[in-house]
Amino acid sequence: ILNVEQSPQSLHVQEGDSTNFTCSFPSSNFYALHWYRWETAKSPEALFVMTLNGDEKKKGRISATLNTKEGYSYLYIKGSQPEDSATYLCALTDSNYQLIWGAGTKLIIKP
Amino acid sequence: DVKVTQSSRYLVKRTGEKVFLECVQDMDHENMFWYRQDPGLGLRLIYFSYDVKMKEKGDIPEGYSVSREKKERFSLILESTSTNQTSMYLCASSHLGSNQPQHFGDGTRLSIL
């Protein structure tokens, strides 16, 4: 059974600082790993989908890496801005093609 | 842009009432999903559908049913609501494929009194 753990649960970061957080999984038996951003009062928005060990994706100041051998993915935000405040969700596509979701990391950027 | 529209942002109902939550997508997606999100938990799948008139149970289908009569519309039905169904309900859609992202509606916050 796939399990997705995200850490930390919440994070306060000063504006301008860079930060990262983790999605970990005990099994590499999945098809893809997804990162989503969920801003308050909006719908979750897909950021990245990664499928291969060593994959790296980047969108502006946000990037992500995938290490299936050691069972984790990192999401990095460079030079945090207030608009980065959101809950970041990680999910795995399992063998039934369903997404198994982590509980999320709530990021708060302090001005 | 993909648009997934949920019929209501906020709903307040009384225990025992029947509730319909409607979801419509405009990108001809094959897959549609209903989730609920509760504090401290990841999104939990209630039901999904990969084609018209097809439905599959997710992780927590008890107390819910669904209907997909048209490709663009996926309805979640709570036959007789209970207070433990107070939650945020999210609809999503996607194309087929393991690496296809899901596109979400804005959610319906349902309160059962």
mmCIF file of C-alpha atoms in Angstrom:
data_model
loop_
_atom_site.group_PDB
_atom_site.id
_atom_site.type_symbol
_atom_site.label_atom_id
_atom_site.label_comp_id
_atom_site.label_asym_id
_atom_site.label_seq_id
_atom_site.Cartn_x
_atom_site.Cartn_y
_atom_site.Cartn_z
ATOM 1 C CA ILE A 1 0.000 0.000 0.000
ATOM 2 C CA LEU A 2 1.407 3.368 -1.009
ATOM 3 C CA ASN A 3 1.866 5.928 1.720
ATOM 4 C CA VAL A 4 2.809 9.565 1.192
ATOM 5 C CA GLU A 5 4.331 11.627 3.977
ATOM 6 C CA GLN A 6 4.970 15.346 3.719
ATOM 7 C CA SER A 7 7.152 17.367 6.036
ATOM 8 C CA PRO A 8 7.035 19.743 7.654
ATOM 9 C CA GLN A 9 3.305 20.118 8.242
ATOM 10 C CA SER A 10 3.698 23.908 8.203
ATOM 11 C CA LEU A 11 6.499 26.336 7.578
ATOM 12 C CA HIS A 12 6.996 30.052 8.160
ATOM 13 C CA VAL A 13 9.573 31.685 5.879
ATOM 14 C CA GLN A 14 10.755 35.261 5.652
ATOM 15 C CA GLU A 15 10.097 36.994 2.343
ATOM 16 C CA GLY A 16 13.161 36.705 0.148
ATOM 17 C CA ASP A 17 14.483 33.550 1.792
ATOM 18 C CA SER A 18 14.657 30.260 -0.072
ATOM 19 C CA THR A 19 13.031 27.140 1.303
ATOM 20 C CA ASN A 20 12.360 23.516 0.570
ATOM 21 C CA PHE A 21 10.152 20.743 1.853
ATOM 22 C CA THR A 22 9.835 17.031 1.423
ATOM 23 C CA CYS A 23 7.532 14.359 0.108
ATOM 24 C CA SER A 24 8.599 10.869 1.171
ATOM 25 C CA PHE A 25 7.301 7.453 0.225
ATOM 26 C CA PRO A 26 8.436 4.008 1.392
ATOM 27 C CA SER A 27 7.761 2.274 -1.922
ATOM 28 C CA SER A 28 8.789 3.193 -5.450
ATOM 29 C CA ASN A 29 5.892 1.191 -6.866
ATOM 30 C CA PHE A 30 4.115 4.108 -8.512
ATOM 31 C CA TYR A 31 3.794 5.557 -11.989
ATOM 32 C CA ALA A 32 4.266 9.259 -11.317
ATOM 33 C CA LEU A 33 4.766 11.810 -8.569
ATOM 34 C CA HIS A 34 2.780 15.039 -8.671
ATOM 35 C CA TRP A 35 3.185 18.372 -6.905
ATOM 36 C CA TYR A 36 0.232 20.739 -6.547
ATOM 37 C CA ARG A 37 -0.149 24.191 -5.052
ATOM 38 C CA TRP A 38 -3.388 25.046 -3.222
ATOM 39 C CA GLU A 39 -3.898 28.698 -2.409
ATOM 40 C CA THR A 40 -6.601 29.746 0.029
ATOM 41 C CA ALA A 41 -10.004 30.244 -1.644
ATOM 42 C CA LYS A 42 -8.699 28.785 -4.914
ATOM 43 C CA SER A 43 -8.546 25.330 -6.433
ATOM 44 C CA PRO A 44 -5.450 23.096 -6.320
ATOM 45 C CA GLU A 45 -3.173 23.784 -9.276
ATOM 46 C CA ALA A 46 -0.810 21.236 -10.813
ATOM 47 C CA LEU A 47 2.849 22.273 -10.629
ATOM 48 C CA PHE A 48 4.889 19.273 -11.750
ATOM 49 C CA VAL A 49 4.608 15.635 -12.735
ATOM 50 C CA MET A 50 7.741 13.475 -12.517
ATOM 51 C CA THR A 51 8.119 9.863 -13.483
ATOM 52 C CA LEU A 52 11.799 8.881 -13.504
ATOM 53 C CA ASN A 53 14.469 8.702 -10.833
ATOM 54 C CA GLY A 54 16.582 11.819 -11.131
ATOM 55 C CA ASP A 55 13.848 13.879 -12.776
ATOM 56 C CA GLU A 56 14.100 17.595 -12.164
ATOM 57 C CA LYS A 57 11.428 20.117 -13.086
ATOM 58 C CA LYS A 58 11.429 23.900 -12.878
ATOM 59 C CA LYS A 59 8.800 26.616 -13.212
ATOM 60 C CA GLY A 60 10.091 30.098 -12.472
ATOM 61 C CA ARG A 61 11.410 30.181 -8.902
ATOM 62 C CA ILE A 62 9.981 26.768 -8.045
ATOM 63 C CA SER A 63 11.724 23.502 -8.799
ATOM 64 C CA ALA A 64 11.358 19.855 -7.801
ATOM 65 C CA THR A 65 13.484 16.731 -7.801
ATOM 66 C CA LEU A 66 12.641 13.045 -7.572
ATOM 67 C CA ASN A 67 14.750 10.301 -5.977
ATOM 68 C CA THR A 68 12.866 7.019 -6.222
ATOM 69 C CA LYS A 69 15.772 4.951 -4.886
ATOM 70 C CA GLU A 70 15.835 6.755 -1.553
ATOM 71 C CA GLY A 71 12.111 7.481 -1.545
ATOM 72 C CA TYR A 72 11.724 11.244 -1.574
ATOM 73 C CA SER A 73 10.963 14.305 -3.632
ATOM 74 C CA TYR A 74 11.967 17.856 -2.742
ATOM 75 C CA LEU A 75 10.179 21.033 -3.692
ATOM 76 C CA TYR A 76 12.366 24.163 -3.671
ATOM 77 C CA ILE A 77 11.263 27.775 -3.712
ATOM 78 C CA LYS A 78 13.932 30.366 -4.383
ATOM 79 C CA GLY A 79 13.491 33.882 -3.018
ATOM 80 C CA SER A 80 10.059 33.372 -1.457
ATOM 81 C CA GLN A 81 7.368 35.926 -2.226
ATOM 82 C CA PRO A 82 4.024 36.530 -0.465
ATOM 83 C CA GLU A 83 2.188 34.956 -3.404
ATOM 84 C CA ASP A 84 3.979 31.677 -2.667
ATOM 85 C CA SER A 85 1.908 31.301 0.510
ATOM 86 C CA ALA A 86 -0.151 28.166 -0.061
ATOM 87 C CA THR A 87 -0.461 24.520 0.847
ATOM 88 C CA TYR A 88 1.771 22.334 -1.307
ATOM 89 C CA LEU A 89 0.442 18.841 -1.966
ATOM 90 C CA CYS A 90 2.326 15.776 -3.121
ATOM 91 C CA ALA A 91 0.578 12.785 -4.695
ATOM 92 C CA LEU A 92 1.575 9.466 -6.256
ATOM 93 C CA THR A 93 -0.171 7.687 -9.132
ATOM 94 C CA ASP A 94 -0.635 4.118 -7.924
ATOM 95 C CA SER A 95 -1.043 0.887 -9.875
ATOM 96 C CA ASN A 96 -4.785 1.572 -10.247
ATOM 97 C CA TYR A 97 -3.977 4.974 -11.781
ATOM 98 C CA GLN A 98 -5.397 6.725 -8.734
ATOM 99 C CA LEU A 99 -3.668 9.535 -6.859
ATOM 100 C CA ILE A 100 -2.580 8.878 -3.289
ATOM 101 C CA TRP A 101 -2.240 12.220 -1.546
ATOM 102 C CA GLY A 102 -0.056 13.522 1.231
ATOM 103 C CA ALA A 103 -1.549 15.846 3.852
ATOM 104 C CA GLY A 104 0.386 18.824 2.499
ATOM 105 C CA THR A 105 2.892 21.417 3.708
ATOM 106 C CA LYS A 106 1.372 24.786 4.574
ATOM 107 C CA LEU A 107 3.805 27.549 3.632
ATOM 108 C CA ILE A 108 3.406 31.022 5.092
ATOM 109 C CA ILE A 109 5.617 33.819 3.798
ATOM 110 C CA LYS A 110 6.212 36.592 6.317
ATOM 111 C CA PRO A 111 6.741 40.074 4.819
ATOM 112 C CA ASP B 1 -7.683 26.892 -19.935
ATOM 113 C CA VAL B 2 -9.392 23.943 -18.348
ATOM 114 C CA LYS B 3 -12.399 24.909 -16.335
ATOM 115 C CA VAL B 4 -13.976 22.701 -13.699
ATOM 116 C CA THR B 5 -17.080 24.250 -12.218
ATOM 117 C CA GLN B 6 -18.740 23.148 -9.010
ATOM 118 C CA SER B 7 -22.312 24.232 -8.476
ATOM 119 C CA SER B 8 -21.946 25.747 -5.007
ATOM 120 C CA ARG B 9 -19.111 27.207 -2.922
ATOM 121 C CA TYR B 10 -20.938 26.930 0.390
ATOM 122 C CA LEU B 11 -23.869 24.799 1.487
ATOM 123 C CA VAL B 12 -25.553 24.379 4.845
ATOM 124 C CA LYS B 13 -27.936 21.472 5.277
ATOM 125 C CA ARG B 14 -29.656 19.641 8.106
ATOM 126 C CA THR B 15 -29.057 16.054 9.117
ATOM 127 C CA GLY B 16 -31.057 13.640 6.979
ATOM 128 C CA GLU B 17 -31.433 15.933 3.975
ATOM 129 C CA LYS B 18 -30.503 14.797 0.468
ATOM 130 C CA VAL B 19 -27.741 16.793 -1.169
ATOM 131 C CA PHE B 20 -26.604 16.969 -4.794
ATOM 132 C CA LEU B 21 -23.187 18.371 -5.650
ATOM 133 C CA GLU B 22 -22.720 19.043 -9.339
ATOM 134 C CA CYS B 23 -19.474 19.271 -11.284
ATOM 135 C CA VAL B 24 -18.974 20.220 -14.924
ATOM 136 C CA GLN B 25 -15.742 20.265 -16.944
ATOM 137 C CA ASP B 26 -15.210 21.758 -20.381
ATOM 138 C CA MET B 27 -12.093 19.953 -21.656
ATOM 139 C CA ASP B 28 -13.535 16.628 -22.788
ATOM 140 C CA HIS B 29 -11.708 14.794 -19.983
ATOM 141 C CA GLU B 30 -12.388 11.092 -19.658
ATOM 142 C CA ASN B 31 -11.735 10.904 -15.916
ATOM 143 C CA MET B 32 -13.682 12.683 -13.223
ATOM 144 C CA PHE B 33 -13.209 12.472 -9.457
ATOM 145 C CA TRP B 34 -14.863 13.458 -6.202
ATOM 146 C CA TYR B 35 -12.686 14.021 -3.135
ATOM 147 C CA ARG B 36 -13.232 15.277 0.356
ATOM 148 C CA GLN B 37 -10.622 17.197 2.294
ATOM 149 C CA ASP B 38 -10.547 17.362 6.078
ATOM 150 C CA PRO B 39 -8.030 19.169 8.299
ATOM 151 C CA GLY B 40 -4.777 17.286 8.770
ATOM 152 C CA LEU B 41 -5.629 14.658 6.168
ATOM 153 C CA GLY B 42 -4.747 14.288 2.511
ATOM 154 C CA LEU B 43 -7.432 14.408 -0.140
ATOM 155 C CA ARG B 44 -9.528 11.251 0.100
ATOM 156 C CA LEU B 45 -11.147 9.799 -2.980
ATOM 157 C CA ILE B 46 -14.872 9.133 -2.704
ATOM 158 C CA TYR B 47 -15.737 7.996 -6.229
ATOM 159 C CA PHE B 48 -14.324 8.339 -9.692
ATOM 160 C CA SER B 49 -15.476 7.753 -13.229
ATOM 161 C CA TYR B 50 -13.458 7.044 -16.350
ATOM 162 C CA ASP B 51 -16.344 7.148 -18.820
ATOM 163 C CA VAL B 52 -20.007 7.979 -19.160
ATOM 164 C CA LYS B 53 -22.198 5.785 -16.944
ATOM 165 C CA MET B 54 -19.079 4.200 -15.424
ATOM 166 C CA LYS B 55 -18.254 4.652 -11.759
ATOM 167 C CA GLU B 56 -15.755 3.170 -9.365
ATOM 168 C CA LYS B 57 -15.587 3.365 -5.581
ATOM 169 C CA GLY B 58 -12.693 5.219 -4.060
ATOM 170 C CA ASP B 59 -11.387 4.923 -0.532
ATOM 171 C CA ILE B 60 -14.445 6.271 1.320
ATOM 172 C CA PRO B 61 -17.631 5.658 -0.709
ATOM 173 C CA GLU B 62 -19.926 4.889 2.218
ATOM 174 C CA GLY B 63 -22.821 7.322 2.442
ATOM 175 C CA TYR B 64 -22.271 8.632 -1.098
ATOM 176 C CA SER B 65 -23.333 7.794 -4.615
ATOM 177 C CA VAL B 66 -22.503 9.329 -7.996
ATOM 178 C CA SER B 67 -23.970 9.803 -11.433
ATOM 179 C CA ARG B 68 -22.310 10.393 -14.778
ATOM 180 C CA GLU B 69 -24.923 10.596 -17.506
ATOM 181 C CA LYS B 70 -22.878 12.934 -19.701
ATOM 182 C CA LYS B 71 -19.143 13.094 -20.211
ATOM 183 C CA GLU B 72 -18.827 16.641 -18.923
ATOM 184 C CA ARG B 73 -20.907 16.227 -15.758
ATOM 185 C CA PHE B 74 -20.245 14.206 -12.593
ATOM 186 C CA SER B 75 -22.636 14.477 -9.683
ATOM 187 C CA LEU B 76 -22.074 13.483 -6.068
ATOM 188 C CA ILE B 77 -25.169 12.514 -4.099
ATOM 189 C CA LEU B 78 -25.482 12.356 -0.336
ATOM 190 C CA GLU B 79 -28.721 10.428 0.174
ATOM 191 C CA SER B 80 -29.213 11.191 3.856
ATOM 192 C CA THR B 81 -26.649 13.549 5.301
ATOM 193 C CA SER B 82 -24.984 13.125 8.656
ATOM 194 C CA THR B 83 -22.789 15.520 10.633
ATOM 195 C CA ASN B 84 -19.641 13.519 9.800
ATOM 196 C CA GLN B 85 -20.129 14.498 6.169
ATOM 197 C CA THR B 86 -19.317 18.099 6.999
ATOM 198 C CA SER B 87 -16.261 18.716 4.841
ATOM 199 C CA MET B 88 -14.740 20.404 1.806
ATOM 200 C CA TYR B 89 -15.706 18.539 -1.373
ATOM 201 C CA LEU B 90 -13.524 18.851 -4.439
ATOM 202 C CA CYS B 91 -14.249 17.724 -7.971
ATOM 203 C CA ALA B 92 -11.432 17.077 -10.445
ATOM 204 C CA SER B 93 -11.030 15.888 -14.009
ATOM 205 C CA SER B 94 -8.189 14.625 -16.177
ATOM 206 C CA HIS B 95 -7.340 12.852 -19.389
ATOM 207 C CA LEU B 96 -6.476 9.181 -19.202
ATOM 208 C CA GLY B 97 -2.862 8.374 -18.361
ATOM 209 C CA SER B 98 -0.681 7.959 -15.287
ATOM 210 C CA ASN B 99 1.126 11.265 -15.722
ATOM 211 C CA GLN B 100 -1.894 13.417 -16.512
ATOM 212 C CA PRO B 101 -2.494 16.203 -13.988
ATOM 213 C CA GLN B 102 -5.884 16.572 -12.397
ATOM 214 C CA HIS B 103 -7.728 19.866 -12.763
ATOM 215 C CA PHE B 104 -9.825 20.924 -9.807
ATOM 216 C CA GLY B 105 -12.920 22.948 -9.152
ATOM 217 C CA ASP B 106 -13.008 25.584 -6.427
ATOM 218 C CA GLY B 107 -14.591 23.204 -3.931
ATOM 219 C CA THR B 108 -17.847 23.123 -2.012
ATOM 220 C CA ARG B 109 -17.725 23.627 1.726
ATOM 221 C CA LEU B 110 -20.628 21.602 3.059
ATOM 222 C CA SER B 111 -21.831 21.982 6.628
ATOM 223 C CA ILE B 112 -24.333 19.522 8.059
ATOM 224 C CA LEU B 113 -26.116 20.763 11.164
#
